[in-house]
Structure formats: structure tokens, C-alpha cells
Amino acid sequence: MLNKIMLVVIVVWQLFLSVSAQQTLWGNRQEKEGIYSIQDSVMIHTRDGAEISAMIVRKKNDKVPRPVVLQFTIYVRDQGRDIQSLKEAADRGYVGVMAYTRGKRFSRSDIFPYETDGKDAYDVIDWISRQSWCNGSVGMYGGSYNGFTQWAAAKKRHPALKTIVPYVANRPGMGLPMENNIFVNPNYEWSFYVGNNKYLDNKTGDDRQRFRNMMFKWWEIGAAYNKMDSIDGTPNRLFQRWISHPDFDAYWQNMAPYKNDFAQINIPVLAFDGYYNDSQNSGIYYLKEMNKYNPKIPVYLVIGPYGHFGTQSGGQETINGYTISKKALFPIKEYTYQWLDYVLKGAVKPTFLKDKINYQVMSTDEWRSASSLDAMHNDYLKFYLSSEKVREGFSLDLKKPKNETFLTQEVDFADRENSNNDYYPDPIVRDNLSGKNGYVFISEPIQQAVIVNGSFKGNIRLSINKKDADIGVTLYELNSEGKYFHLSYYIGRASYAKDMTRRQLLTPEKKEIIKFENTHLVSKQLEKGSRLVVVLNINKNPFSELNYGTGKTVSSETIADAKKPLVIKWFNDSFVEIPILK
């Protein structure tokens, strides 16, 4: 037994030497470039004994302590790309540091995305602040997961952290891997992509067909959602870990700022986001909560018609088939460093920040600004979901109905030939609304041009014959050419509408009120004569968890729970409120 242990130790040590030699050779090769001092194999130890692998780039022979630009990421990409971003920081008069989350690159710790990043970021910043080349000031920037790590770091409030610049920041438990308490599928394969090895498992992550096959097989056979990895044939430890927390409970709350945590964040923030960023409600959540708990702290936003990846590059010329204004494109890296110079070096405030909220208005070449998210609009259009038949649907009426009536919808969850709730904005502009399920509500033509500006909200009044349902509400503009322009959407679980931290089942056949407001923010000029369209539906498709309404844990429900169709009554005193700027 002892010999076997010794053999393992020798093999591990040989691997370590081999890796260390490769790191040193690579570092020496970079050193020959002459103007940079590169440390590519730094190991930072956390207070609880874990390891954080990091790289540091400075200008060679620079003896002056500098402010530090930190990126803290789970994405261990090719060294050339990461090193180049650190050289950019050095070229601009900073020290560039790239730290990889616990368990990544040369760290021997286990990989658990989200769970320790806040305290680990604190330890990394603390280590940086004690180095001779740091002047005591640290700023952070980056997108997606890197946006999340910045907010996680801000929660821990190290005094050396002076600002964050998050792009399309994730908020675990809110937007991904679940949205309004509905687990959605994209993060299933992502868990393999970042969790399978110390770098990135591109081979598995790029095998989209494998995961589509798994998803559609799950849909067709009606298995429980928690059996998805059994269908795939590979255990998914992170997926199972996540779906065991359907409430927005302490597991999710502890990962990033929550409630009063925002009151303690005292650093300025510049955020970037997109109207068609899938996890937009994550990034906007942080800003709303900062404004709620700590309104005196300057928090800025730049937002426009971009997707998740497009935002991080300063926009894209087309998004889901829609061509944006060329004036909507912007130099995000240049803007980032203008902000960092302003906060960390005392430079002038960037001129692109006209006010706290800076947004591009779709269907125009115009950028506008507002003092807050609420100040983006100066009125609401309140529409009732009437049962009066008009055109291809029902009336979206400005007047409250005099008499209570309802529309009845039946959803057979055992039916796998048809799906419900085509809410995803791809394409953004379409010729018609697909599907014969759900209800379409259409307004009269608007009498003057207005801008839909902000996040729509509403009250859905319903009764169902079961204990729960997943609801979809999608908002469109129907223009004079007969084209439907996707503006925003909501999907959410009815049992969490009152409290996302605690499930409260509905009482069968009882009229209930489902309030919603966590929808995607948008700015779009509506021409005179356009109509507004709302599609109301039950979420039933292969792309997310399937709620059969039994009241059991949703991830454990199967097609055996679909014996009785869901019957839902949509009452005509339901309404939506659409924010507008006149």
C-alpha cells in the first residue's frame, strides 16, 4: 500500500515539475519582448487554504507604485489573449493582473463556480494591495462571469477596491441558471465547459448537437428534469447542485450582494448591458438594488440593442436579424479606461456619460440619458387584457372592463407534438406570431409617436385547476408594415411571484393575482399608427424546466404527472403597464 502511495506522489511531482517548467519557459519567452515584466505563474493563497492562479504584467524597470486593473475570471483562455489584455493595462499606466477563480489553471483546489468568488476576490485584492508595485488602488472590469465576480468582490468591501466596471454581469440564481425561479437549459452544458478541467473544455462545450439531442430526448420521453444528466450519460455535479436550490435561498443570496449588502457598497460603478442580453435582469438587478439601498453612490449605465456577447465588444451591427444604428456602436474598452482613469488617476469625467443612465433608442440614431432607471419614462400606458375579440386576437384595452369575464386555456403537458410560449427574441422582427396557443392581445393604433422606455410590468389575474404554473408574457410592437418587433418578455413561476425566496402554491380554482416586474428593459421609438401587442401563455417547451402543476418539486415531476391537463382562466381585469417617454 505504501509503495502505491509513493508511486502516486512521484507521478504527481513529475507532473508538477513538467507544468512548472512549461510555465517558466513561456514566461521567459515573453520576457524577451523587452518592455514588459511578466509573471505568469503566481499563486495566491486564500485565508482558508485554497489557491488562486494569477498573472501579472508591468512595464519593465518601472519602480513607481501604480494603480492595478484586476480581472477575476473562470475563463482560462489562451495565454496570448489574456496576456495581451494585461499588456493593455500596462501600456495605459497600470499594473495588469489576471486572477483565475478557485480550481482553475494551476490551482489545485476544487471547481465550484460562484460559491467562493466573493471571499476569494477579497483575498486577491488584499494580496495585490500589499505588493510594492501597487499604490493601494484597485479597479476591476470584465464581462459576464467577470461582471459577477466584481459585484461579489464589492460585497466583501476591501478598502483597496475603488471601482468596478461590469459588463452584462451575471447574478447567480437570478437570470441564470434560473430566471424568476424557472431553471433554463443553457447553463447545463456550461457547467461542463468550465468545470471539466483546469482550463476550458472546448470540445464538450462546442458539442451543441449532443446537448440538443439530450434536451429533446428529455422532452419527448417526459423524464424528470433532474434526470437530464442520466439521459446525457454523464453525471453533471454542478447541474444537480443548482437544481437542489429552486428557492432564491441562502445558497444564492450569499454569492453576491443581497438586500442590505448594497447599503455597504461605497464605490462608484460603471455598468454596460444590452436590451437583448439573455441575463439582462441580472445586471439591472444590481443597479436597481444600489439605487434602492444606497442612492448616493454614483452608479452609471450604458445600454443599447446588444446581446450578451455583443455588449462586451461595444455592440454588433446586427442582433438576431435586426440591423442597429451605426451610432449605437461604441468603443467599450476605451470607455472602460476613461472611467478607470477618472476614478483611479483623477482624470476628467468621461464625456460619454451625460447622466447616470445612457441609452440608445432603437429605430433612431439617437442616444439619450436619464438621471435614473425610473426617470427614463414619464408615464405608463396601462392596458387591460380584454376578452373582446378583435383582428387576430383580443383587445388590449385602455379602459378597465365593466364586467368580469375570462378566457379559458387548456394545456396538455402529455402532448409533445406542440409547445407553448415562443418568447425568445430571435428573430427580433418577424412577419407573424407563431403558435396557436396562448392569447394575443392587440391595442388600437397609437395616436402619437412615443418611446417605450424601461421595463414593463403587470398584474395577471387567473385561476387554475392545479397548484402552480409557469407564465409567459411577451411584448411586441406591430408596426404599419405588419411586422412584429420584439420589445421585451417575462417568464416566471406563479408560486414565487410573491416571494422568490419561498414557494407559495396556488389554491386550485381560486382567483389569484400574479404580479410581475422583473422584465427586460428596452428603449424603442414607436411610430404613430403602431399597435402594442401582448402574448399571454403558459411556458411549455424543451428549453427550460417543465412545471406540471402538482406542487411537488418541479425538477422531480414527470409526464406521469400530466394525466390531468392544466385549465387556466385568464381574467379580463389583468393588465400590463408599459413605460413610455412622451
mmCIF file with all atom_site columns, N, CA and C in Angstrom, residues 182-186 188 210-233 239-240 243 413-416 419 470 493 539-548 554-560:
data_model
loop_
_atom_site.group_PDB
_atom_site.id
_atom_site.type_symbol
_atom_site.label_atom_id
_atom_site.label_alt_id
_atom_site.label_comp_id
_atom_site.label_asym_id
_atom_site.label_entity_id
_atom_site.label_seq_id
_atom_site.pdbx_PDB_ins_code
_atom_site.Cartn_x
_atom_site.Cartn_y
_atom_site.Cartn_z
_atom_site.occupancy
_atom_site.B_iso_or_equiv
_atom_site.pdbx_formal_charge
_atom_site.auth_seq_id
_atom_site.auth_comp_id
_atom_site.auth_asym_id
_atom_site.auth_atom_id
_atom_site.pdbx_PDB_model_num
ATOM 1   N N  . ILE A 1 182 ? -37.457 29.684 -12.611 1.00 0.00 ? 182 ILE A N  1
ATOM 2   C CA . ILE A 1 182 ? -37.572 28.625 -13.617 1.00 0.00 ? 182 ILE A CA 1
ATOM 3   C C  . ILE A 1 182 ? -36.160 28.294 -14.114 1.00 0.00 ? 182 ILE A C  1
ATOM 4   N N  . PHE A 1 183 ? -35.729 27.060 -13.951 1.00 0.00 ? 183 PHE A N  1
ATOM 5   C CA . PHE A 1 183 ? -34.415 26.668 -14.454 1.00 0.00 ? 183 PHE A CA 1
ATOM 6   C C  . PHE A 1 183 ? -34.453 26.604 -15.979 1.00 0.00 ? 183 PHE A C  1
ATOM 7   N N  . VAL A 1 184 ? -33.472 27.266 -16.598 1.00 0.00 ? 184 VAL A N  1
ATOM 8   C CA . VAL A 1 184 ? -33.357 27.270 -18.056 1.00 0.00 ? 184 VAL A CA 1
ATOM 9   C C  . VAL A 1 184 ? -32.117 26.466 -18.453 1.00 0.00 ? 184 VAL A C  1
ATOM 10  N N  . ASN A 1 185 ? -32.096 25.984 -19.685 1.00 0.00 ? 185 ASN A N  1
ATOM 11  C CA . ASN A 1 185 ? -31.139 24.943 -20.067 1.00 0.00 ? 185 ASN A CA 1
ATOM 12  C C  . ASN A 1 185 ? -29.728 25.379 -20.452 1.00 0.00 ? 185 ASN A C  1
ATOM 13  N N  . PRO A 1 186 ? -29.467 26.593 -20.906 1.00 0.00 ? 186 PRO A N  1
ATOM 14  C CA . PRO A 1 186 ? -28.123 26.895 -21.413 1.00 0.00 ? 186 PRO A CA 1
ATOM 15  C C  . PRO A 1 186 ? -26.982 26.616 -20.445 1.00 0.00 ? 186 PRO A C  1
ATOM 16  N N  . TYR A 1 188 ? -26.616 24.185 -18.511 1.00 0.00 ? 188 TYR A N  1
ATOM 17  C CA . TYR A 1 188 ? -26.321 22.761 -18.350 1.00 0.00 ? 188 TYR A CA 1
ATOM 18  C C  . TYR A 1 188 ? -24.971 22.429 -18.981 1.00 0.00 ? 188 TYR A C  1
ATOM 19  N N  . ARG A 1 210 ? -24.892 17.354 -29.145 1.00 0.00 ? 210 ARG A N  1
ATOM 20  C CA . ARG A 1 210 ? -25.044 16.421 -28.015 1.00 0.00 ? 210 ARG A CA 1
ATOM 21  C C  . ARG A 1 210 ? -26.099 16.930 -27.036 1.00 0.00 ? 210 ARG A C  1
ATOM 22  N N  . PHE A 1 211 ? -26.032 18.186 -26.714 1.00 0.00 ? 211 PHE A N  1
ATOM 23  C CA . PHE A 1 211 ? -26.937 18.710 -25.699 1.00 0.00 ? 211 PHE A CA 1
ATOM 24  C C  . PHE A 1 211 ? -28.334 18.972 -26.259 1.00 0.00 ? 211 PHE A C  1
ATOM 25  N N  . ARG A 1 212 ? -28.414 19.297 -27.527 1.00 0.00 ? 212 ARG A N  1
ATOM 26  C CA . ARG A 1 212 ? -29.736 19.421 -28.139 1.00 0.00 ? 212 ARG A CA 1
ATOM 27  C C  . ARG A 1 212 ? -30.426 18.059 -28.184 1.00 0.00 ? 212 ARG A C  1
ATOM 28  N N  . ASN A 1 213 ? -29.665 17.035 -28.529 1.00 0.00 ? 213 ASN A N  1
ATOM 29  C CA . ASN A 1 213 ? -30.232 15.684 -28.540 1.00 0.00 ? 213 ASN A CA 1
ATOM 30  C C  . ASN A 1 213 ? -30.733 15.289 -27.157 1.00 0.00 ? 213 ASN A C  1
ATOM 31  N N  . MET A 1 214 ? -29.933 15.582 -26.141 1.00 0.00 ? 214 MET A N  1
ATOM 32  C CA . MET A 1 214 ? -30.313 15.282 -24.759 1.00 0.00 ? 214 MET A CA 1
ATOM 33  C C  . MET A 1 214 ? -31.586 16.024 -24.374 1.00 0.00 ? 214 MET A C  1
ATOM 34  N N  . MET A 1 215 ? -31.628 17.311 -24.702 1.00 0.00 ? 215 MET A N  1
ATOM 35  C CA . MET A 1 215 ? -32.759 18.153 -24.330 1.00 0.00 ? 215 MET A CA 1
ATOM 36  C C  . MET A 1 215 ? -34.044 17.670 -24.991 1.00 0.00 ? 215 MET A C  1
ATOM 37  N N  . PHE A 1 216 ? -33.968 17.365 -26.277 1.00 0.00 ? 216 PHE A N  1
ATOM 38  C CA . PHE A 1 216 ? -35.173 16.941 -26.983 1.00 0.00 ? 216 PHE A CA 1
ATOM 39  C C  . PHE A 1 216 ? -35.591 15.515 -26.596 1.00 0.00 ? 216 PHE A C  1
ATOM 40  N N  . LYS A 1 217 ? -34.621 14.696 -26.230 1.00 0.00 ? 217 LYS A N  1
ATOM 41  C CA . LYS A 1 217 ? -34.989 13.362 -25.745 1.00 0.00 ? 217 LYS A CA 1
ATOM 42  C C  . LYS A 1 217 ? -35.703 13.478 -24.403 1.00 0.00 ? 217 LYS A C  1
ATOM 43  N N  . TRP A 1 218 ? -35.188 14.340 -23.522 1.00 0.00 ? 218 TRP A N  1
ATOM 44  C CA . TRP A 1 218 ? -35.863 14.583 -22.233 1.00 0.00 ? 218 TRP A CA 1
ATOM 45  C C  . TRP A 1 218 ? -37.298 15.034 -22.475 1.00 0.00 ? 218 TRP A C  1
ATOM 46  N N  . TRP A 1 219 ? -37.462 15.948 -23.417 1.00 0.00 ? 219 TRP A N  1
ATOM 47  C CA . TRP A 1 219 ? -38.781 16.471 -23.741 1.00 0.00 ? 219 TRP A CA 1
ATOM 48  C C  . TRP A 1 219 ? -39.694 15.365 -24.265 1.00 0.00 ? 219 TRP A C  1
ATOM 49  N N  . GLU A 1 220 ? -39.184 14.553 -25.173 1.00 0.00 ? 220 GLU A N  1
ATOM 50  C CA . GLU A 1 220 ? -40.010 13.538 -25.831 1.00 0.00 ? 220 GLU A CA 1
ATOM 51  C C  . GLU A 1 220 ? -40.437 12.420 -24.887 1.00 0.00 ? 220 GLU A C  1
ATOM 52  N N  . ILE A 1 221 ? -39.539 11.982 -24.001 1.00 0.00 ? 221 ILE A N  1
ATOM 53  C CA . ILE A 1 221 ? -39.882 10.853 -23.129 1.00 0.00 ? 221 ILE A CA 1
ATOM 54  C C  . ILE A 1 221 ? -40.563 11.286 -21.849 1.00 0.00 ? 221 ILE A C  1
ATOM 55  N N  . GLY A 1 222 ? -40.516 12.579 -21.537 1.00 0.00 ? 222 GLY A N  1
ATOM 56  C CA . GLY A 1 222 ? -41.212 13.070 -20.354 1.00 0.00 ? 222 GLY A CA 1
ATOM 57  C C  . GLY A 1 222 ? -40.540 12.709 -19.046 1.00 0.00 ? 222 GLY A C  1
ATOM 58  N N  . ALA A 1 223 ? -39.226 12.566 -19.061 1.00 0.00 ? 223 ALA A N  1
ATOM 59  C CA . ALA A 1 223 ? -38.495 12.250 -17.824 1.00 0.00 ? 223 ALA A CA 1
ATOM 60  C C  . ALA A 1 223 ? -38.452 13.461 -16.905 1.00 0.00 ? 223 ALA A C  1
ATOM 61  N N  . ALA A 1 224 ? -38.104 13.217 -15.653 1.00 0.00 ? 224 ALA A N  1
ATOM 62  C CA . ALA A 1 224 ? -37.935 14.310 -14.695 1.00 0.00 ? 224 ALA A CA 1
ATOM 63  C C  . ALA A 1 224 ? -36.752 15.183 -15.111 1.00 0.00 ? 224 ALA A C  1
ATOM 64  N N  . TYR A 1 225 ? -36.835 16.463 -14.809 1.00 0.00 ? 225 TYR A N  1
ATOM 65  C CA . TYR A 1 225 ? -35.761 17.391 -15.161 1.00 0.00 ? 225 TYR A CA 1
ATOM 66  C C  . TYR A 1 225 ? -34.452 16.993 -14.486 1.00 0.00 ? 225 TYR A C  1
ATOM 67  N N  . ASN A 1 226 ? -34.549 16.458 -13.278 1.00 0.00 ? 226 ASN A N  1
ATOM 68  C CA . ASN A 1 226 ? -33.328 16.075 -12.567 1.00 0.00 ? 226 ASN A CA 1
ATOM 69  C C  . ASN A 1 226 ? -32.677 14.806 -13.119 1.00 0.00 ? 226 ASN A C  1
ATOM 70  N N  . LYS A 1 227 ? -33.263 14.223 -14.162 1.00 0.00 ? 227 LYS A N  1
ATOM 71  C CA . LYS A 1 227 ? -32.673 13.055 -14.828 1.00 0.00 ? 227 LYS A CA 1
ATOM 72  C C  . LYS A 1 227 ? -31.985 13.457 -16.138 1.00 0.00 ? 227 LYS A C  1
ATOM 73  N N  . MET A 1 228 ? -31.839 14.756 -16.365 1.00 0.00 ? 228 MET A N  1
ATOM 74  C CA . MET A 1 228 ? -31.253 15.217 -17.608 1.00 0.00 ? 228 MET A CA 1
ATOM 75  C C  . MET A 1 228 ? -29.868 14.624 -17.832 1.00 0.00 ? 228 MET A C  1
ATOM 76  N N  . ASP A 1 229 ? -29.040 14.584 -16.784 1.00 0.00 ? 229 ASP A N  1
ATOM 77  C CA . ASP A 1 229 ? -27.692 14.053 -16.976 1.00 0.00 ? 229 ASP A CA 1
ATOM 78  C C  . ASP A 1 229 ? -27.686 12.535 -17.149 1.00 0.00 ? 229 ASP A C  1
ATOM 79  N N  . SER A 1 230 ? -28.710 11.863 -16.642 1.00 0.00 ? 230 SER A N  1
ATOM 80  C CA . SER A 1 230 ? -28.822 10.422 -16.907 1.00 0.00 ? 230 SER A CA 1
ATOM 81  C C  . SER A 1 230 ? -29.095 10.185 -18.385 1.00 0.00 ? 230 SER A C  1
ATOM 82  N N  . ILE A 1 231 ? -29.914 11.037 -18.977 1.00 0.00 ? 231 ILE A N  1
ATOM 83  C CA . ILE A 1 231 ? -30.191 10.941 -20.408 1.00 0.00 ? 231 ILE A CA 1
ATOM 84  C C  . ILE A 1 231 ? -28.925 11.247 -21.201 1.00 0.00 ? 231 ILE A C  1
ATOM 85  N N  . ASP A 1 232 ? -28.189 12.229 -20.746 1.00 0.00 ? 232 ASP A N  1
ATOM 86  C CA . ASP A 1 232 ? -26.935 12.598 -21.408 1.00 0.00 ? 232 ASP A CA 1
ATOM 87  C C  . ASP A 1 232 ? -25.888 11.492 -21.292 1.00 0.00 ? 232 ASP A C  1
ATOM 88  N N  . GLY A 1 233 ? -25.941 10.742 -20.175 1.00 0.00 ? 233 GLY A N  1
ATOM 89  C CA . GLY A 1 233 ? -24.981 9.668  -19.959 1.00 0.00 ? 233 GLY A CA 1
ATOM 90  C C  . GLY A 1 233 ? -23.740 10.091 -19.212 1.00 0.00 ? 233 GLY A C  1
ATOM 91  N N  . PHE A 1 239 ? -24.924 20.934 -12.202 1.00 0.00 ? 239 PHE A N  1
ATOM 92  C CA . PHE A 1 239 ? -26.354 20.998 -12.517 1.00 0.00 ? 239 PHE A CA 1
ATOM 93  C C  . PHE A 1 239 ? -27.178 20.468 -11.350 1.00 0.00 ? 239 PHE A C  1
ATOM 94  N N  . GLN A 1 240 ? -26.801 19.320 -10.812 1.00 0.00 ? 240 GLN A N  1
ATOM 95  C CA . GLN A 1 240 ? -27.537 18.736 -9.695  1.00 0.00 ? 240 GLN A CA 1
ATOM 96  C C  . GLN A 1 240 ? -27.447 19.621 -8.454  1.00 0.00 ? 240 GLN A C  1
ATOM 97  N N  . ILE A 1 243 ? -29.955 22.699 -9.139  1.00 0.00 ? 243 ILE A N  1
ATOM 98  C CA . ILE A 1 243 ? -31.405 22.468 -9.125  1.00 0.00 ? 243 ILE A CA 1
ATOM 99  C C  . ILE A 1 243 ? -31.906 22.016 -7.759  1.00 0.00 ? 243 ILE A C  1
ATOM 100 N N  . PHE A 1 413 ? -49.910 18.746 -20.840 1.00 0.00 ? 413 PHE A N  1
ATOM 101 C CA . PHE A 1 413 ? -48.479 18.536 -20.688 1.00 0.00 ? 413 PHE A CA 1
ATOM 102 C C  . PHE A 1 413 ? -48.019 17.168 -21.189 1.00 0.00 ? 413 PHE A C  1
ATOM 103 N N  . ALA A 1 414 ? -48.961 16.284 -21.455 1.00 0.00 ? 414 ALA A N  1
ATOM 104 C CA . ALA A 1 414 ? -48.594 14.986 -22.028 1.00 0.00 ? 414 ALA A CA 1
ATOM 105 C C  . ALA A 1 414 ? -48.379 15.081 -23.531 1.00 0.00 ? 414 ALA A C  1
ATOM 106 N N  . ASP A 1 415 ? -48.841 16.169 -24.127 1.00 0.00 ? 415 ASP A N  1
ATOM 107 C CA . ASP A 1 415 ? -48.688 16.382 -25.578 1.00 0.00 ? 415 ASP A CA 1
ATOM 108 C C  . ASP A 1 415 ? -47.278 16.868 -25.877 1.00 0.00 ? 415 ASP A C  1
ATOM 109 N N  . ARG A 1 416 ? -46.537 16.114 -26.669 1.00 0.00 ? 416 ARG A N  1
ATOM 110 C CA . ARG A 1 416 ? -45.186 16.509 -27.027 1.00 0.00 ? 416 ARG A CA 1
ATOM 111 C C  . ARG A 1 416 ? -45.079 16.948 -28.495 1.00 0.00 ? 416 ARG A C  1
ATOM 112 N N  . SER A 1 419 ? -45.665 22.858 -28.523 1.00 0.00 ? 419 SER A N  1
ATOM 113 C CA . SER A 1 419 ? -45.046 23.562 -27.397 1.00 0.00 ? 419 SER A CA 1
ATOM 114 C C  . SER A 1 419 ? -45.696 24.931 -27.245 1.00 0.00 ? 419 SER A C  1
ATOM 115 N N  . ASP A 1 470 ? -46.154 27.988 -14.808 1.00 0.00 ? 470 ASP A N  1
ATOM 116 C CA . ASP A 1 470 ? -45.113 28.899 -15.278 1.00 0.00 ? 470 ASP A CA 1
ATOM 117 C C  . ASP A 1 470 ? -45.705 29.769 -16.371 1.00 0.00 ? 470 ASP A C  1
ATOM 118 N N  . ARG A 1 493 ? -42.402 31.723 -12.426 1.00 0.00 ? 493 ARG A N  1
ATOM 119 C CA . ARG A 1 493 ? -43.201 30.693 -11.749 1.00 0.00 ? 493 ARG A CA 1
ATOM 120 C C  . ARG A 1 493 ? -44.194 31.367 -10.815 1.00 0.00 ? 493 ARG A C  1
ATOM 121 N N  . ASN A 1 539 ? -45.725 28.494 -20.019 1.00 0.00 ? 539 ASN A N  1
ATOM 122 C CA . ASN A 1 539 ? -44.429 28.036 -20.506 1.00 0.00 ? 539 ASN A CA 1
ATOM 123 C C  . ASN A 1 539 ? -44.402 26.504 -20.563 1.00 0.00 ? 539 ASN A C  1
ATOM 124 N N  . LYS A 1 540 ? -44.250 25.976 -21.787 1.00 0.00 ? 540 LYS A N  1
ATOM 125 C CA . LYS A 1 540 ? -44.182 24.523 -22.000 1.00 0.00 ? 540 LYS A CA 1
ATOM 126 C C  . LYS A 1 540 ? -43.392 24.300 -23.274 1.00 0.00 ? 540 LYS A C  1
ATOM 127 N N  . ASN A 1 541 ? -42.111 23.989 -23.118 1.00 0.00 ? 541 ASN A N  1
ATOM 128 C CA . ASN A 1 541 ? -41.234 23.778 -24.271 1.00 0.00 ? 541 ASN A CA 1
ATOM 129 C C  . ASN A 1 541 ? -39.983 23.048 -23.806 1.00 0.00 ? 541 ASN A C  1
ATOM 130 N N  . PRO A 1 542 ? -39.129 22.606 -24.725 1.00 0.00 ? 542 PRO A N  1
ATOM 131 C CA . PRO A 1 542 ? -37.950 21.820 -24.332 1.00 0.00 ? 542 PRO A CA 1
ATOM 132 C C  . PRO A 1 542 ? -36.799 22.639 -23.767 1.00 0.00 ? 542 PRO A C  1
ATOM 133 N N  . PHE A 1 543 ? -36.929 23.952 -23.690 1.00 0.00 ? 543 PHE A N  1
ATOM 134 C CA . PHE A 1 543 ? -35.780 24.797 -23.396 1.00 0.00 ? 543 PHE A CA 1
ATOM 135 C C  . PHE A 1 543 ? -35.657 25.195 -21.933 1.00 0.00 ? 543 PHE A C  1
ATOM 136 N N  . SER A 1 544 ? -36.563 24.724 -21.104 1.00 0.00 ? 544 SER A N  1
ATOM 137 C CA . SER A 1 544 ? -36.484 25.012 -19.669 1.00 0.00 ? 544 SER A CA 1
ATOM 138 C C  . SER A 1 544 ? -37.253 23.937 -18.916 1.00 0.00 ? 544 SER A C  1
ATOM 139 N N  . GLU A 1 545 ? -37.154 24.019 -17.607 1.00 0.00 ? 545 GLU A N  1
ATOM 140 C CA . GLU A 1 545 ? -37.893 23.127 -16.727 1.00 0.00 ? 545 GLU A CA 1
ATOM 141 C C  . GLU A 1 545 ? -39.374 23.108 -17.102 1.00 0.00 ? 545 GLU A C  1
ATOM 142 N N  . LEU A 1 546 ? -40.030 21.986 -16.851 1.00 0.00 ? 546 LEU A N  1
ATOM 143 C CA . LEU A 1 546 ? -41.453 21.856 -17.172 1.00 0.00 ? 546 LEU A CA 1
ATOM 144 C C  . LEU A 1 546 ? -42.237 21.679 -15.879 1.00 0.00 ? 546 LEU A C  1
ATOM 145 N N  . ASN A 1 547 ? -43.093 22.656 -15.596 1.00 0.00 ? 547 ASN A N  1
ATOM 146 C CA . ASN A 1 547 ? -43.872 22.686 -14.360 1.00 0.00 ? 547 ASN A CA 1
ATOM 147 C C  . ASN A 1 547 ? -45.246 22.066 -14.631 1.00 0.00 ? 547 ASN A C  1
ATOM 148 N N  . TYR A 1 548 ? -45.460 20.857 -14.101 1.00 0.00 ? 548 TYR A N  1
ATOM 149 C CA . TYR A 1 548 ? -46.715 20.146 -14.339 1.00 0.00 ? 548 TYR A CA 1
ATOM 150 C C  . TYR A 1 548 ? -47.831 20.601 -13.395 1.00 0.00 ? 548 TYR A C  1
ATOM 151 N N  . VAL A 1 554 ? -40.514 20.717 -8.739  1.00 0.00 ? 554 VAL A N  1
ATOM 152 C CA . VAL A 1 554 ? -40.729 20.710 -10.187 1.00 0.00 ? 554 VAL A CA 1
ATOM 153 C C  . VAL A 1 554 ? -39.708 19.834 -10.905 1.00 0.00 ? 554 VAL A C  1
ATOM 154 N N  . SER A 1 555 ? -38.468 19.851 -10.450 1.00 0.00 ? 555 SER A N  1
ATOM 155 C CA . SER A 1 555 ? -37.431 19.078 -11.138 1.00 0.00 ? 555 SER A CA 1
ATOM 156 C C  . SER A 1 555 ? -37.639 17.573 -11.008 1.00 0.00 ? 555 SER A C  1
ATOM 157 N N  . SER A 1 556 ? -38.554 17.151 -10.132 1.00 0.00 ? 556 SER A N  1
ATOM 158 C CA . SER A 1 556 ? -38.820 15.717 -9.971  1.00 0.00 ? 556 SER A CA 1
ATOM 159 C C  . SER A 1 556 ? -40.087 15.275 -10.695 1.00 0.00 ? 556 SER A C  1
ATOM 160 N N  . GLU A 1 557 ? -40.880 16.210 -11.226 1.00 0.00 ? 557 GLU A N  1
ATOM 161 C CA . GLU A 1 557 ? -42.130 15.862 -11.904 1.00 0.00 ? 557 GLU A CA 1
ATOM 162 C C  . GLU A 1 557 ? -41.840 15.198 -13.254 1.00 0.00 ? 557 GLU A C  1
ATOM 163 N N  . THR A 1 558 ? -42.698 14.286 -13.640 1.00 0.00 ? 558 THR A N  1
ATOM 164 C CA . THR A 1 558 ? -42.561 13.587 -14.913 1.00 0.00 ? 558 THR A CA 1
ATOM 165 C C  . THR A 1 558 ? -43.870 13.633 -15.681 1.00 0.00 ? 558 THR A C  1
ATOM 166 N N  . ILE A 1 559 ? -43.850 13.054 -16.873 1.00 0.00 ? 559 ILE A N  1
ATOM 167 C CA . ILE A 1 559 ? -45.048 13.012 -17.701 1.00 0.00 ? 559 ILE A CA 1
ATOM 168 C C  . ILE A 1 559 ? -46.172 12.227 -17.028 1.00 0.00 ? 559 ILE A C  1
ATOM 169 N N  . ALA A 1 560 ? -45.828 11.400 -16.037 1.00 0.00 ? 560 ALA A N  1
ATOM 170 C CA . ALA A 1 560 ? -46.855 10.695 -15.267 1.00 0.00 ? 560 ALA A CA 1
ATOM 171 C C  . ALA A 1 560 ? -47.719 11.664 -14.470 1.00 0.00 ? 560 ALA A C  1
#
